[in-house]
């Protein structure tokens, strides 16, 4: 359909990448991105650690694996074209105990199946050559893993949309979505916009916005806050690149790690604690509405029954800097409470099924004129341009997204 209007709810990096992709690949299509905040990339994108993942962790054949690997090359090229930060500082995924070596070897095979470039196993001695202050008995080294500034990228995507004749309408919290003859009406209070197609990229609000569109009720979003420490400036020399633990395969979270940023700072974290508000960036932020929704969902209690011990451990780290740094110190021995200050926090939109399963893969589906992104956790920022390509193919092509 020529000269149609496509609406996108959410001006995070996935929504903006999708709008940009439509503008580039569908000349004549008008793009309108609707964002409740007064700026783009305010929530998950703006609190992202800045890591460009190489594709180590994801199940071969999953959307995460396929779109992450493709997205890396697209993102690298875009950053180079626009003179945006992109630094290949490398990553060590490090085993510190003998019982982690089997999981590390399985991770290596998974990464090789995903065609992660230049990945290799390294010994205790080789670890010290790469990271002189690191602990560990063996590791996987991914020299092509990079860091960037996702908020700057998102703003550049927004500028691309506007340069193409599209619009990023800020301060437009969506309050209703209504089918009308030949299209869809999206309202924010008394203000209304008619579009021919609608794409939902609402992140922390994805299930709430999907409900307005009468989409399926699940998965539901459960917010997990990830808190960071920052190495003191005189201690940042202790870490050259990214230092990660071997992840626990039971969880979609990667564990506490060391993350250099493009501004020269080094983050330590995050933990993963249940937030009491969808946008609960501090321990004291509570939304009764969000809390009631979390408590009323059967999947929450089934998840808690399975993982309550881990939850207690994570909350202990949230309340005690010493407990937080205990795990981190295994990877860079000698780093403790005296070497860090409290940093920021982000909130992850974790999709949860009714049976208590933490949804790991991206979930994107189309129902008529509406396409909904229902789960897009890490590595969604890395994969954003490839996710956008996937969505646009689904929206305008003959096949549907999975």
PDB file of C-alpha atoms in Angstrom, residues 198-335:
ATOM      1  CA  UNK A 198       0.727  -0.202  14.222  1.00  0.00           C
ATOM      2  CA  UNK A 199       3.880  -1.680  15.757  1.00  0.00           C
ATOM      3  CA  UNK A 200       4.145  -1.986  19.533  1.00  0.00           C
ATOM      4  CA  UNK A 201       7.678  -1.574  20.931  1.00  0.00           C
ATOM      5  CA  UNK A 202       6.767  -0.468  24.435  1.00  0.00           C
ATOM      6  CA  UNK A 203       9.435  -2.236  26.495  1.00  0.00           C
ATOM      7  CA  UNK A 204       8.538  -2.100  30.186  1.00  0.00           C
ATOM      8  CA  UNK A 205       4.946  -1.300  29.215  1.00  0.00           C
ATOM      9  CA  UNK A 206       4.690  -3.867  26.402  1.00  0.00           C
ATOM     10  CA  UNK A 207       2.015  -6.057  27.984  1.00  0.00           C
ATOM     11  CA  UNK A 208      -0.018  -3.032  29.125  1.00  0.00           C
ATOM     12  CA  UNK A 209       0.023  -1.492  25.640  1.00  0.00           C
ATOM     13  CA  UNK A 210      -0.723  -4.893  24.080  1.00  0.00           C
ATOM     14  CA  UNK A 211      -3.788  -5.117  26.329  1.00  0.00           C
ATOM     15  CA  UNK A 212      -5.036  -1.827  24.869  1.00  0.00           C
ATOM     16  CA  UNK A 213      -4.738  -3.451  21.444  1.00  0.00           C
ATOM     17  CA  UNK A 214      -6.644  -6.541  22.682  1.00  0.00           C
ATOM     18  CA  UNK A 215      -3.624  -8.722  22.094  1.00  0.00           C
ATOM     19  CA  UNK A 216      -3.071 -11.978  23.969  1.00  0.00           C
ATOM     20  CA  UNK A 217      -2.618 -11.458  27.736  1.00  0.00           C
ATOM     21  CA  UNK A 218       0.720 -13.266  28.018  1.00  0.00           C
ATOM     22  CA  UNK A 219       3.596 -13.113  28.510  1.00  0.00           C
ATOM     23  CA  UNK A 220       3.399 -10.553  31.284  1.00  0.00           C
ATOM     24  CA  UNK A 221       6.189  -8.127  32.094  1.00  0.00           C
ATOM     25  CA  UNK A 222       7.844  -8.470  35.478  1.00  0.00           C
ATOM     26  CA  UNK A 223      10.357  -5.664  36.152  1.00  0.00           C
ATOM     27  CA  UNK A 224      13.779  -6.590  37.505  1.00  0.00           C
ATOM     28  CA  UNK A 225      16.036  -3.808  38.709  1.00  0.00           C
ATOM     29  CA  UNK A 226      19.743  -4.176  37.982  1.00  0.00           C
ATOM     30  CA  UNK A 227      21.972  -2.086  40.255  1.00  0.00           C
ATOM     31  CA  UNK A 228      25.580  -1.121  39.567  1.00  0.00           C
ATOM     32  CA  UNK A 229      28.636  -0.089  41.510  1.00  0.00           C
ATOM     33  CA  UNK A 230      31.289   2.095  39.873  1.00  0.00           C
ATOM     34  CA  UNK A 231      35.005   1.573  40.278  1.00  0.00           C
ATOM     35  CA  UNK A 232      36.655   4.658  41.702  1.00  0.00           C
ATOM     36  CA  UNK A 233      38.535   6.585  39.038  1.00  0.00           C
ATOM     37  CA  UNK A 234      41.903   5.664  40.507  1.00  0.00           C
ATOM     38  CA  UNK A 235      40.960   1.963  40.270  1.00  0.00           C
ATOM     39  CA  UNK A 236      39.628   1.766  36.704  1.00  0.00           C
ATOM     40  CA  UNK A 237      43.061   0.634  35.495  1.00  0.00           C
ATOM     41  CA  UNK A 238      42.374  -2.746  37.107  1.00  0.00           C
ATOM     42  CA  UNK A 239      40.101  -3.705  34.197  1.00  0.00           C
ATOM     43  CA  UNK A 240      41.025  -3.400  30.526  1.00  0.00           C
ATOM     44  CA  UNK A 241      38.053  -5.092  28.868  1.00  0.00           C
ATOM     45  CA  UNK A 242      34.791  -6.795  29.792  1.00  0.00           C
ATOM     46  CA  UNK A 243      35.054  -9.463  32.500  1.00  0.00           C
ATOM     47  CA  UNK A 244      32.031 -11.771  32.852  1.00  0.00           C
ATOM     48  CA  UNK A 245      31.228 -14.915  34.831  1.00  0.00           C
ATOM     49  CA  UNK A 246      30.138 -18.165  33.232  1.00  0.00           C
ATOM     50  CA  UNK A 247      26.342 -17.664  33.326  1.00  0.00           C
ATOM     51  CA  UNK A 248      23.897 -19.897  35.131  1.00  0.00           C
ATOM     52  CA  UNK A 249      21.803 -21.526  32.357  1.00  0.00           C
ATOM     53  CA  UNK A 250      18.691 -21.433  34.565  1.00  0.00           C
ATOM     54  CA  UNK A 251      18.453 -17.658  34.221  1.00  0.00           C
ATOM     55  CA  UNK A 252      18.427 -15.108  31.385  1.00  0.00           C
ATOM     56  CA  UNK A 253      20.620 -12.819  33.529  1.00  0.00           C
ATOM     57  CA  UNK A 254      24.409 -12.895  33.032  1.00  0.00           C
ATOM     58  CA  UNK A 255      25.566 -12.284  36.599  1.00  0.00           C
ATOM     59  CA  UNK A 256      27.700  -9.539  38.135  1.00  0.00           C
ATOM     60  CA  UNK A 257      30.467  -8.438  35.743  1.00  0.00           C
ATOM     61  CA  UNK A 258      32.939  -5.622  35.052  1.00  0.00           C
ATOM     62  CA  UNK A 259      31.962  -3.279  32.219  1.00  0.00           C
ATOM     63  CA  UNK A 260      34.156  -0.424  30.975  1.00  0.00           C
ATOM     64  CA  UNK A 261      32.082   2.388  29.464  1.00  0.00           C
ATOM     65  CA  UNK A 262      32.902   4.684  26.563  1.00  0.00           C
ATOM     66  CA  UNK A 263      33.178   7.602  29.030  1.00  0.00           C
ATOM     67  CA  UNK A 264      36.072   5.862  30.803  1.00  0.00           C
ATOM     68  CA  UNK A 265      34.126   4.673  33.849  1.00  0.00           C
ATOM     69  CA  UNK A 266      33.885   0.995  34.849  1.00  0.00           C
ATOM     70  CA  UNK A 267      30.634  -0.490  36.128  1.00  0.00           C
ATOM     71  CA  UNK A 268      30.412  -3.519  38.400  1.00  0.00           C
ATOM     72  CA  UNK A 269      27.095  -5.358  38.242  1.00  0.00           C
ATOM     73  CA  UNK A 270      24.241  -5.675  37.780  1.00  0.00           C
ATOM     74  CA  UNK A 271      22.387  -7.745  40.294  1.00  0.00           C
ATOM     75  CA  UNK A 272      18.776  -8.682  39.501  1.00  0.00           C
ATOM     76  CA  UNK A 273      16.100  -7.863  42.093  1.00  0.00           C
ATOM     77  CA  UNK A 274      12.357  -7.731  41.638  1.00  0.00           C
ATOM     78  CA  UNK A 275      11.398  -4.070  41.200  1.00  0.00           C
ATOM     79  CA  UNK A 276       8.235  -2.822  42.876  1.00  0.00           C
ATOM     80  CA  UNK A 277       7.413  -0.561  39.922  1.00  0.00           C
ATOM     81  CA  UNK A 278       7.872  -0.941  36.184  1.00  0.00           C
ATOM     82  CA  UNK A 279      10.057   2.136  36.241  1.00  0.00           C
ATOM     83  CA  UNK A 280      11.431   1.494  39.719  1.00  0.00           C
ATOM     84  CA  UNK A 281      15.019   2.651  39.391  1.00  0.00           C
ATOM     85  CA  UNK A 282      15.509   2.988  43.147  1.00  0.00           C
ATOM     86  CA  UNK A 283      14.824   0.615  46.017  1.00  0.00           C
ATOM     87  CA  UNK A 284      12.213   2.972  47.435  1.00  0.00           C
ATOM     88  CA  UNK A 285      10.196   3.455  44.247  1.00  0.00           C
ATOM     89  CA  UNK A 286       6.883   1.636  44.624  1.00  0.00           C
ATOM     90  CA  UNK A 287       3.863   1.675  42.318  1.00  0.00           C
ATOM     91  CA  UNK A 288       0.789   0.162  44.016  1.00  0.00           C
ATOM     92  CA  UNK A 289      -0.754  -0.519  40.603  1.00  0.00           C
ATOM     93  CA  UNK A 290       2.340  -2.285  39.288  1.00  0.00           C
ATOM     94  CA  UNK A 291       2.849  -4.158  42.553  1.00  0.00           C
ATOM     95  CA  UNK A 292      -0.758  -5.383  42.525  1.00  0.00           C
ATOM     96  CA  UNK A 293      -0.343  -6.554  38.936  1.00  0.00           C
ATOM     97  CA  UNK A 294       2.832  -8.458  39.832  1.00  0.00           C
ATOM     98  CA  UNK A 295       1.204 -10.053  42.886  1.00  0.00           C
ATOM     99  CA  UNK A 296      -2.014 -10.996  41.062  1.00  0.00           C
ATOM    100  CA  UNK A 297      -0.265 -12.848  38.254  1.00  0.00           C
ATOM    101  CA  UNK A 298       0.001 -16.625  38.882  1.00  0.00           C
ATOM    102  CA  UNK A 299       3.302 -16.802  37.032  1.00  0.00           C
ATOM    103  CA  UNK A 300       4.923 -14.571  39.663  1.00  0.00           C
ATOM    104  CA  UNK A 301       4.279 -17.054  42.459  1.00  0.00           C
ATOM    105  CA  UNK A 302       5.334 -20.022  40.344  1.00  0.00           C
ATOM    106  CA  UNK A 303       8.572 -18.220  39.493  1.00  0.00           C
ATOM    107  CA  UNK A 304       9.115 -17.367  43.176  1.00  0.00           C
ATOM    108  CA  UNK A 305       8.593 -20.982  44.228  1.00  0.00           C
ATOM    109  CA  UNK A 306      11.330 -22.076  41.831  1.00  0.00           C
ATOM    110  CA  UNK A 307      13.870 -19.308  42.414  1.00  0.00           C
ATOM    111  CA  UNK A 308      13.302 -17.807  45.884  1.00  0.00           C
ATOM    112  CA  UNK A 309      16.790 -18.724  47.140  1.00  0.00           C
ATOM    113  CA  UNK A 310      18.418 -16.815  44.308  1.00  0.00           C
ATOM    114  CA  UNK A 311      16.058 -13.901  44.965  1.00  0.00           C
ATOM    115  CA  UNK A 312      17.136 -13.701  48.623  1.00  0.00           C
ATOM    116  CA  UNK A 313      20.796 -13.671  47.578  1.00  0.00           C
ATOM    117  CA  UNK A 314      20.192 -10.865  45.080  1.00  0.00           C
ATOM    118  CA  UNK A 315      18.362  -8.736  47.644  1.00  0.00           C
ATOM    119  CA  UNK A 316      21.209  -9.237  50.084  1.00  0.00           C
ATOM    120  CA  UNK A 317      23.527  -7.689  47.499  1.00  0.00           C
ATOM    121  CA  UNK A 318      21.105  -4.809  46.975  1.00  0.00           C
ATOM    122  CA  UNK A 319      21.168  -3.973  50.684  1.00  0.00           C
ATOM    123  CA  UNK A 320      24.869  -4.581  51.366  1.00  0.00           C
ATOM    124  CA  UNK A 321      27.757  -3.298  49.254  1.00  0.00           C
ATOM    125  CA  UNK A 322      30.022  -5.903  50.897  1.00  0.00           C
ATOM    126  CA  UNK A 323      27.728  -8.726  49.799  1.00  0.00           C
ATOM    127  CA  UNK A 324      27.459  -7.194  46.326  1.00  0.00           C
ATOM    128  CA  UNK A 325      31.230  -7.052  45.924  1.00  0.00           C
ATOM    129  CA  UNK A 326      31.884 -10.533  47.306  1.00  0.00           C
ATOM    130  CA  UNK A 327      31.036 -12.184  43.990  1.00  0.00           C
ATOM    131  CA  UNK A 328      32.761  -9.503  41.936  1.00  0.00           C
ATOM    132  CA  UNK A 329      35.980  -9.998  43.887  1.00  0.00           C
ATOM    133  CA  UNK A 330      36.314 -13.556  42.633  1.00  0.00           C
ATOM    134  CA  UNK A 331      36.852 -12.226  39.106  1.00  0.00           C
ATOM    135  CA  UNK A 332      39.151  -9.328  39.953  1.00  0.00           C
ATOM    136  CA  UNK A 333      40.734 -10.343  43.282  1.00  0.00           C
ATOM    137  CA  UNK A 334      41.431  -7.531  45.659  1.00  0.00           C
ATOM    138  CA  UNK A 335      38.577  -5.338  44.436  1.00  0.00           C
TER     139      UNK A 335
END
